Amino acid sequence: MAEEFDFHPMWESLGMNLADHDMLLGAVGQMYGDMFLSQNNRPKSTSYLDFVATNIHSGRIKEMLDKKEAGEATKIVGSFCVYVPEEIVLACDGIPVGLCSGADWATDKVEEHLPRNTCPLIKSFAGFKLGEVCPYIESSDLVVGENTCDGKKKAYEFFATQKNMYVMDIPNVHDESTLVTWKAEVKKLAATIEEECGVTITPERLKAAIHAVNEKRRALQRLAATRAADPAPISGLDSLLTVQAAFMDDTPRLTGAINDMAAECEQRVEVGEGVAPKGTKRILYTGTPMAVPNWKLFNLIEKAGGVVVGEESCTGSRYYKDLVDESGETVDEMLDAIAERYFKINCAVFTPNDQRMKDIVQMAKDLHADGIVDVALQFCTLYEMESFAVEKAAEEAGIPFMHITTDYAGEDAGQLQTRIEAFLETI
C-alpha cells in the first residue's frame, strides 16, 4: 500500500512537516533494513512485521482515519504507557494507539520548554509533537497520560498546551487502599472516554473488548513461550517489534498474525531450528520500555553474538503476562477486573517493588537466560535507582548481570558493543 499510494496529502491535512517527516521515514527505513532485514533465518511469518513497519506512518494512519470517516470508529485515543486500558477505548468504538517516543527529534525546540537533563523518552514525544512528524500524535483526538514518573507528570502540563489531554493518577504503592483508589481512577477514565467518543459503555461492548485484548495477550504469551527453547526460534528484535506493533496495529489482525508466528515458532522448536546456533548466549532484557524505532540495544546484543530471549519491560512481558478476568457481568464488575489486572504491572514507580525483582529472576530461569542486561535511559531516575535492587536479585540467583545507561543516539554504539561482547564472553 505504501508504495502504491501517495500519503503526502493525508499527512499535510494533519498539519505535519512533510519535508522533515520524509527525512524521518528515510532514516527509519534505512535503520529497519540494516537491523531487521539483515537477520539470518527469520521465521517466514515475520513478514507481517515488515508489513507493519512499512505501513506504520502511512497505511495504518489512513486505515484509522478512514474508519472514523465511515463511522466505524469514533475517536483515536493516543497514549504513552501500558497503564492506559485499551479495553475501555475499544468498548467506545475508539482506536487506541501508542504515540511516537523512540527517537531524538526537534531537541532544540523541546529545550525551550523542558530541561535539558530530561529523559530521552519525554524529550522524544515532545519533540515529535513540536517537530510535527508523528501522524499518531496529530491524528489523536485525545491523549491519555499517566503519572508514572515526575518527569512525565510535569511534561504533560506542557503537552496539554499542544493536545487535548487527560492524565490518570497511578498509585505509587501496592495495597488494598490504593487499589480502591485505582479502581475509581479507571472508572473516571471510562466516563471521560464515553464523553469523548459519545458512546455509552454497555456490558456487551466491554465484554467483547476485554476478550479481544485478552486474545492478543494470549497470542503474545504463546509466542513468548517458544523462546525458552535452545536454539531460540525467533530473534529478540522481531519479538520486540511484535510487542511494539501491539500498541499501534489493528487488534484482531495483529492477534492472528502473532498466532501465525507462534505456530511457526512451535514447529521450529520441534525440529530444532533457530535464528542463532544452539548454545548461543541467551540474554534477558529488563528496564525502560523501547518505543519504535528504539531497537539499538537488541541490535547490538544480537550482532555481538547473543540472542535476547525475553523482555521484562513495558514493551515486553508486562504488556501481556496478565489477563483481565472475563467473568464479570456488569460494567462495574468488568471495570474493577480491568483495574485489578493493570494494578499488577510492576512499573519502577512502585515502592516497594519486590515483585518486579521476583519476576526478573523467574523469567531468567524459565527462559534459561545466561545473563541479564538491565537498561535505563539517561536521566531516568526510577530505573537507575532500581538497577541496584535488580543487580542484587541477579547476584543472589547466581545470574550474570550488566547495567547499561544509554539514550537514543548512536554515538555510544561502539562503546556499548565492546561492553556487550565482553559480557557475553564472561558468561
mmCIF file of C-alpha atoms in Angstrom, residues 1-217:
data_model
loop_
_atom_site.group_PDB
_atom_site.id
_atom_site.type_symbol
_atom_site.label_atom_id
_atom_site.label_comp_id
_atom_site.label_asym_id
_atom_site.label_seq_id
_atom_site.Cartn_x
_atom_site.Cartn_y
_atom_site.Cartn_z
ATOM 1 C CA MET A 1 0.000 0.000 0.000
ATOM 2 C CA ALA A 2 2.748 2.452 0.947
ATOM 3 C CA GLU A 3 4.378 2.074 -2.499
ATOM 4 C CA GLU A 4 1.162 2.486 -4.495
ATOM 5 C CA PHE A 5 -0.455 5.411 -2.720
ATOM 6 C CA ASP A 6 0.777 8.958 -2.128
ATOM 7 C CA PHE A 7 0.186 9.687 1.535
ATOM 8 C CA HIS A 8 1.542 13.234 1.450
ATOM 9 C CA PRO A 9 -1.908 14.861 1.119
ATOM 10 C CA MET A 10 -3.064 12.914 4.188
ATOM 11 C CA TRP A 11 -0.009 13.958 6.186
ATOM 12 C CA GLU A 12 -0.449 17.553 5.031
ATOM 13 C CA SER A 13 -4.094 17.507 6.162
ATOM 14 C CA LEU A 14 -2.857 16.500 9.630
ATOM 15 C CA GLY A 15 -0.636 19.587 9.743
ATOM 16 C CA MET A 16 2.626 17.667 9.524
ATOM 17 C CA ASN A 17 6.002 18.971 8.387
ATOM 18 C CA LEU A 18 6.294 16.989 5.158
ATOM 19 C CA ALA A 19 9.976 17.574 4.415
ATOM 20 C CA ASP A 20 11.108 16.624 7.906
ATOM 21 C CA HIS A 21 8.733 13.653 8.001
ATOM 22 C CA ASP A 22 10.121 12.340 4.701
ATOM 23 C CA MET A 23 13.614 12.618 6.188
ATOM 24 C CA LEU A 24 12.494 10.733 9.318
ATOM 25 C CA LEU A 25 10.893 7.936 7.285
ATOM 26 C CA GLY A 26 14.027 7.596 5.185
ATOM 27 C CA ALA A 27 16.233 7.288 8.261
ATOM 28 C CA VAL A 28 13.947 4.783 9.990
ATOM 29 C CA GLY A 29 13.580 2.776 6.785
ATOM 30 C CA GLN A 30 17.353 2.538 6.444
ATOM 31 C CA MET A 31 17.650 1.521 10.099
ATOM 32 C CA TYR A 32 14.970 -1.144 9.678
ATOM 33 C CA GLY A 33 16.703 -2.617 6.679
ATOM 34 C CA ASP A 34 20.089 -2.667 8.396
ATOM 35 C CA MET A 35 18.765 -4.229 11.600
ATOM 36 C CA PHE A 36 15.799 -6.428 10.697
ATOM 37 C CA LEU A 37 16.153 -7.407 7.058
ATOM 38 C CA SER A 38 19.802 -8.375 7.531
ATOM 39 C CA GLN A 39 18.908 -11.089 10.082
ATOM 40 C CA ASN A 40 19.545 -14.706 9.203
ATOM 41 C CA ASN A 41 16.843 -17.373 9.073
ATOM 42 C CA ARG A 42 13.921 -15.251 10.289
ATOM 43 C CA PRO A 43 10.603 -17.111 10.576
ATOM 44 C CA LYS A 44 8.689 -16.578 7.333
ATOM 45 C CA SER A 45 5.672 -15.298 9.272
ATOM 46 C CA THR A 46 7.675 -12.284 10.474
ATOM 47 C CA SER A 47 6.992 -10.839 7.034
ATOM 48 C CA TYR A 48 3.907 -9.431 8.751
ATOM 49 C CA LEU A 49 6.244 -7.269 10.836
ATOM 50 C CA ASP A 50 7.735 -5.925 7.612
ATOM 51 C CA PHE A 51 4.189 -5.019 6.544
ATOM 52 C CA VAL A 52 3.624 -3.225 9.856
ATOM 53 C CA ALA A 53 6.922 -1.351 9.602
ATOM 54 C CA THR A 54 6.255 -0.322 6.004
ATOM 55 C CA ASN A 55 2.780 0.984 6.794
ATOM 56 C CA ILE A 56 3.283 2.291 10.312
ATOM 57 C CA HIS A 57 3.098 6.004 9.371
ATOM 58 C CA SER A 58 1.097 5.557 6.181
ATOM 59 C CA GLY A 59 -1.362 2.723 5.596
ATOM 60 C CA ARG A 60 -2.197 2.314 9.290
ATOM 61 C CA ILE A 61 -2.919 6.045 9.686
ATOM 62 C CA LYS A 62 -5.124 6.039 6.575
ATOM 63 C CA GLU A 63 -6.937 2.964 7.867
ATOM 64 C CA MET A 64 -7.733 4.684 11.172
ATOM 65 C CA LEU A 65 -8.860 7.924 9.533
ATOM 66 C CA ASP A 66 -10.981 6.009 7.011
ATOM 67 C CA LYS A 67 -12.712 4.128 9.831
ATOM 68 C CA LYS A 68 -13.564 7.396 11.526
ATOM 69 C CA GLU A 69 -14.885 8.903 8.300
ATOM 70 C CA ALA A 70 -17.003 5.808 7.603
ATOM 71 C CA GLY A 71 -18.459 5.859 11.126
ATOM 72 C CA GLU A 72 -16.831 2.545 12.030
ATOM 73 C CA ALA A 73 -14.784 4.236 14.755
ATOM 74 C CA THR A 74 -15.489 7.207 16.976
ATOM 75 C CA LYS A 75 -12.188 8.731 18.132
ATOM 76 C CA ILE A 76 -8.461 7.978 18.076
ATOM 77 C CA VAL A 77 -7.060 7.862 21.611
ATOM 78 C CA GLY A 78 -3.287 8.043 21.983
ATOM 79 C CA SER A 79 -1.178 7.069 24.986
ATOM 80 C CA PHE A 80 2.418 6.510 26.071
ATOM 81 C CA CYS A 81 2.004 3.791 28.678
ATOM 82 C CA VAL A 82 0.698 0.270 29.343
ATOM 83 C CA TYR A 83 -1.338 1.587 32.283
ATOM 84 C CA VAL A 84 -3.935 3.077 29.911
ATOM 85 C CA PRO A 85 -6.583 0.337 29.447
ATOM 86 C CA GLU A 86 -7.170 -0.162 25.738
ATOM 87 C CA GLU A 87 -10.277 -2.231 26.571
ATOM 88 C CA ILE A 88 -12.105 0.949 27.592
ATOM 89 C CA VAL A 89 -11.253 2.735 24.353
ATOM 90 C CA LEU A 90 -12.324 -0.265 22.256
ATOM 91 C CA ALA A 91 -15.602 -0.523 24.178
ATOM 92 C CA CYS A 92 -16.423 3.001 22.968
ATOM 93 C CA ASP A 93 -15.590 2.123 19.347
ATOM 94 C CA GLY A 94 -12.417 4.152 19.711
ATOM 95 C CA ILE A 95 -8.992 3.266 18.341
ATOM 96 C CA PRO A 96 -6.245 3.024 20.984
ATOM 97 C CA VAL A 97 -2.739 3.769 19.711
ATOM 98 C CA GLY A 98 0.716 4.195 21.169
ATOM 99 C CA LEU A 99 2.373 7.505 20.351
ATOM 100 C CA CYS A 100 5.830 8.291 18.970
ATOM 101 C CA SER A 101 8.558 8.449 21.609
ATOM 102 C CA GLY A 102 11.529 6.354 20.482
ATOM 103 C CA ALA A 103 13.957 8.728 18.768
ATOM 104 C CA ASP A 104 15.525 12.149 19.232
ATOM 105 C CA TRP A 105 13.692 14.848 17.330
ATOM 106 C CA ALA A 106 13.497 18.663 17.462
ATOM 107 C CA THR A 107 15.598 18.666 20.616
ATOM 108 C CA ASP A 108 16.372 22.379 20.293
ATOM 109 C CA LYS A 109 12.650 23.191 20.308
ATOM 110 C CA VAL A 110 11.995 20.845 23.240
ATOM 111 C CA GLU A 111 14.646 22.523 25.369
ATOM 112 C CA GLU A 112 12.742 25.798 25.070
ATOM 113 C CA HIS A 113 10.039 24.165 27.215
ATOM 114 C CA LEU A 114 11.660 21.303 29.145
ATOM 115 C CA PRO A 115 15.014 20.941 30.954
ATOM 116 C CA ARG A 116 17.987 19.677 29.016
ATOM 117 C CA ASN A 117 18.561 16.851 31.511
ATOM 118 C CA THR A 118 15.129 15.320 30.875
ATOM 119 C CA CYS A 119 14.975 11.649 29.899
ATOM 120 C CA PRO A 120 15.089 10.876 26.148
ATOM 121 C CA LEU A 121 11.585 9.360 26.084
ATOM 122 C CA ILE A 122 9.960 12.552 27.390
ATOM 123 C CA LYS A 123 12.039 14.797 25.148
ATOM 124 C CA SER A 124 11.194 12.489 22.251
ATOM 125 C CA PHE A 125 7.407 12.691 22.485
ATOM 126 C CA ALA A 126 7.599 16.444 22.986
ATOM 127 C CA GLY A 127 9.956 16.710 20.014
ATOM 128 C CA PHE A 128 7.753 14.617 17.743
ATOM 129 C CA LYS A 129 4.882 16.995 18.519
ATOM 130 C CA LEU A 130 6.850 20.227 18.205
ATOM 131 C CA GLY A 131 8.536 18.926 15.051
ATOM 132 C CA GLU A 132 5.147 17.848 13.596
ATOM 133 C CA VAL A 133 6.400 14.469 12.382
ATOM 134 C CA CYS A 134 4.221 11.922 14.236
ATOM 135 C CA PRO A 135 0.915 11.142 12.481
ATOM 136 C CA TYR A 136 -0.283 9.238 15.563
ATOM 137 C CA ILE A 137 0.005 12.345 17.719
ATOM 138 C CA GLU A 138 -1.509 14.578 15.053
ATOM 139 C CA SER A 139 -4.457 12.237 14.379
ATOM 140 C CA SER A 140 -5.262 11.597 18.055
ATOM 141 C CA ASP A 141 -8.447 13.247 19.301
ATOM 142 C CA LEU A 142 -7.411 12.666 22.905
ATOM 143 C CA VAL A 143 -4.093 11.802 24.536
ATOM 144 C CA VAL A 144 -4.249 9.908 27.843
ATOM 145 C CA GLY A 145 -1.209 10.382 30.038
ATOM 146 C CA GLU A 146 -0.255 8.856 33.386
ATOM 147 C CA ASN A 147 1.995 9.973 36.240
ATOM 148 C CA THR A 148 4.417 7.042 36.173
ATOM 149 C CA CYS A 149 7.281 9.411 36.924
ATOM 150 C CA ASP A 150 7.701 13.019 37.993
ATOM 151 C CA GLY A 151 9.227 13.906 34.638
ATOM 152 C CA LYS A 152 6.191 12.709 32.701
ATOM 153 C CA LYS A 153 3.815 14.287 35.189
ATOM 154 C CA LYS A 154 5.324 17.741 34.683
ATOM 155 C CA ALA A 155 5.942 17.281 30.947
ATOM 156 C CA TYR A 156 2.241 16.547 30.450
ATOM 157 C CA GLU A 157 1.479 20.056 31.717
ATOM 158 C CA PHE A 158 3.349 21.353 28.677
ATOM 159 C CA PHE A 159 1.977 18.684 26.331
ATOM 160 C CA ALA A 160 -1.568 19.661 27.344
ATOM 161 C CA THR A 161 -0.938 23.050 25.721
ATOM 162 C CA GLN A 162 -0.361 21.179 22.448
ATOM 163 C CA LYS A 163 -3.016 18.430 22.519
ATOM 164 C CA ASN A 164 -6.311 17.567 24.183
ATOM 165 C CA MET A 165 -5.126 15.592 27.239
ATOM 166 C CA TYR A 166 -6.403 13.596 30.186
ATOM 167 C CA VAL A 167 -3.959 12.379 32.846
ATOM 168 C CA MET A 168 -4.542 9.313 35.018
ATOM 169 C CA ASP A 169 -3.269 9.198 38.592
ATOM 170 C CA ILE A 170 -1.269 5.988 39.153
ATOM 171 C CA PRO A 171 -0.791 4.949 42.815
ATOM 172 C CA ASN A 172 2.845 4.545 43.832
ATOM 173 C CA VAL A 173 2.154 1.876 46.474
ATOM 174 C CA HIS A 174 0.508 -1.547 46.117
ATOM 175 C CA ASP A 175 -2.032 -2.149 48.884
ATOM 176 C CA GLU A 176 -5.782 -2.566 49.366
ATOM 177 C CA SER A 177 -6.490 1.134 49.846
ATOM 178 C CA THR A 178 -4.599 2.203 46.710
ATOM 179 C CA LEU A 179 -6.393 -0.495 44.706
ATOM 180 C CA VAL A 180 -9.684 1.138 45.725
ATOM 181 C CA THR A 181 -8.305 4.498 44.567
ATOM 182 C CA TRP A 182 -7.091 2.970 41.303
ATOM 183 C CA LYS A 183 -10.474 1.388 40.592
ATOM 184 C CA ALA A 184 -12.067 4.806 40.960
ATOM 185 C CA GLU A 185 -9.439 6.275 38.615
ATOM 186 C CA VAL A 186 -10.219 3.649 35.960
ATOM 187 C CA LYS A 187 -13.921 4.459 36.228
ATOM 188 C CA LYS A 188 -13.176 8.179 35.858
ATOM 189 C CA LEU A 189 -11.238 7.359 32.691
ATOM 190 C CA ALA A 190 -14.158 5.294 31.383
ATOM 191 C CA ALA A 191 -16.515 8.252 31.907
ATOM 192 C CA THR A 192 -14.055 10.552 30.116
ATOM 193 C CA ILE A 193 -13.724 8.198 27.132
ATOM 194 C CA GLU A 194 -17.502 7.760 26.958
ATOM 195 C CA GLU A 195 -17.924 11.535 26.794
ATOM 196 C CA GLU A 196 -15.124 11.974 24.262
ATOM 197 C CA CYS A 197 -16.462 9.223 21.980
ATOM 198 C CA GLY A 198 -20.158 9.903 22.523
ATOM 199 C CA VAL A 199 -20.759 6.250 23.344
ATOM 200 C CA THR A 200 -22.141 4.616 26.477
ATOM 201 C CA ILE A 201 -20.210 1.555 27.606
ATOM 202 C CA THR A 202 -22.537 -1.446 27.841
ATOM 203 C CA PRO A 203 -21.772 -4.871 29.321
ATOM 204 C CA GLU A 204 -21.789 -6.362 25.834
ATOM 205 C CA ARG A 205 -19.363 -3.792 24.444
ATOM 206 C CA LEU A 206 -16.944 -4.067 27.363
ATOM 207 C CA LYS A 207 -17.029 -7.861 27.486
ATOM 208 C CA ALA A 208 -16.199 -8.051 23.778
ATOM 209 C CA ALA A 209 -13.340 -5.561 24.182
ATOM 210 C CA ILE A 210 -11.876 -7.424 27.163
ATOM 211 C CA HIS A 211 -11.971 -10.695 25.253
ATOM 212 C CA ALA A 212 -10.346 -9.165 22.161
ATOM 213 C CA VAL A 213 -7.426 -7.713 24.119
ATOM 214 C CA ASN A 214 -7.039 -10.912 26.156
ATOM 215 C CA GLU A 215 -6.795 -12.875 22.908
ATOM 216 C CA LYS A 216 -3.958 -10.606 21.807
ATOM 217 C CA ARG A 217 -2.216 -11.202 25.136
#
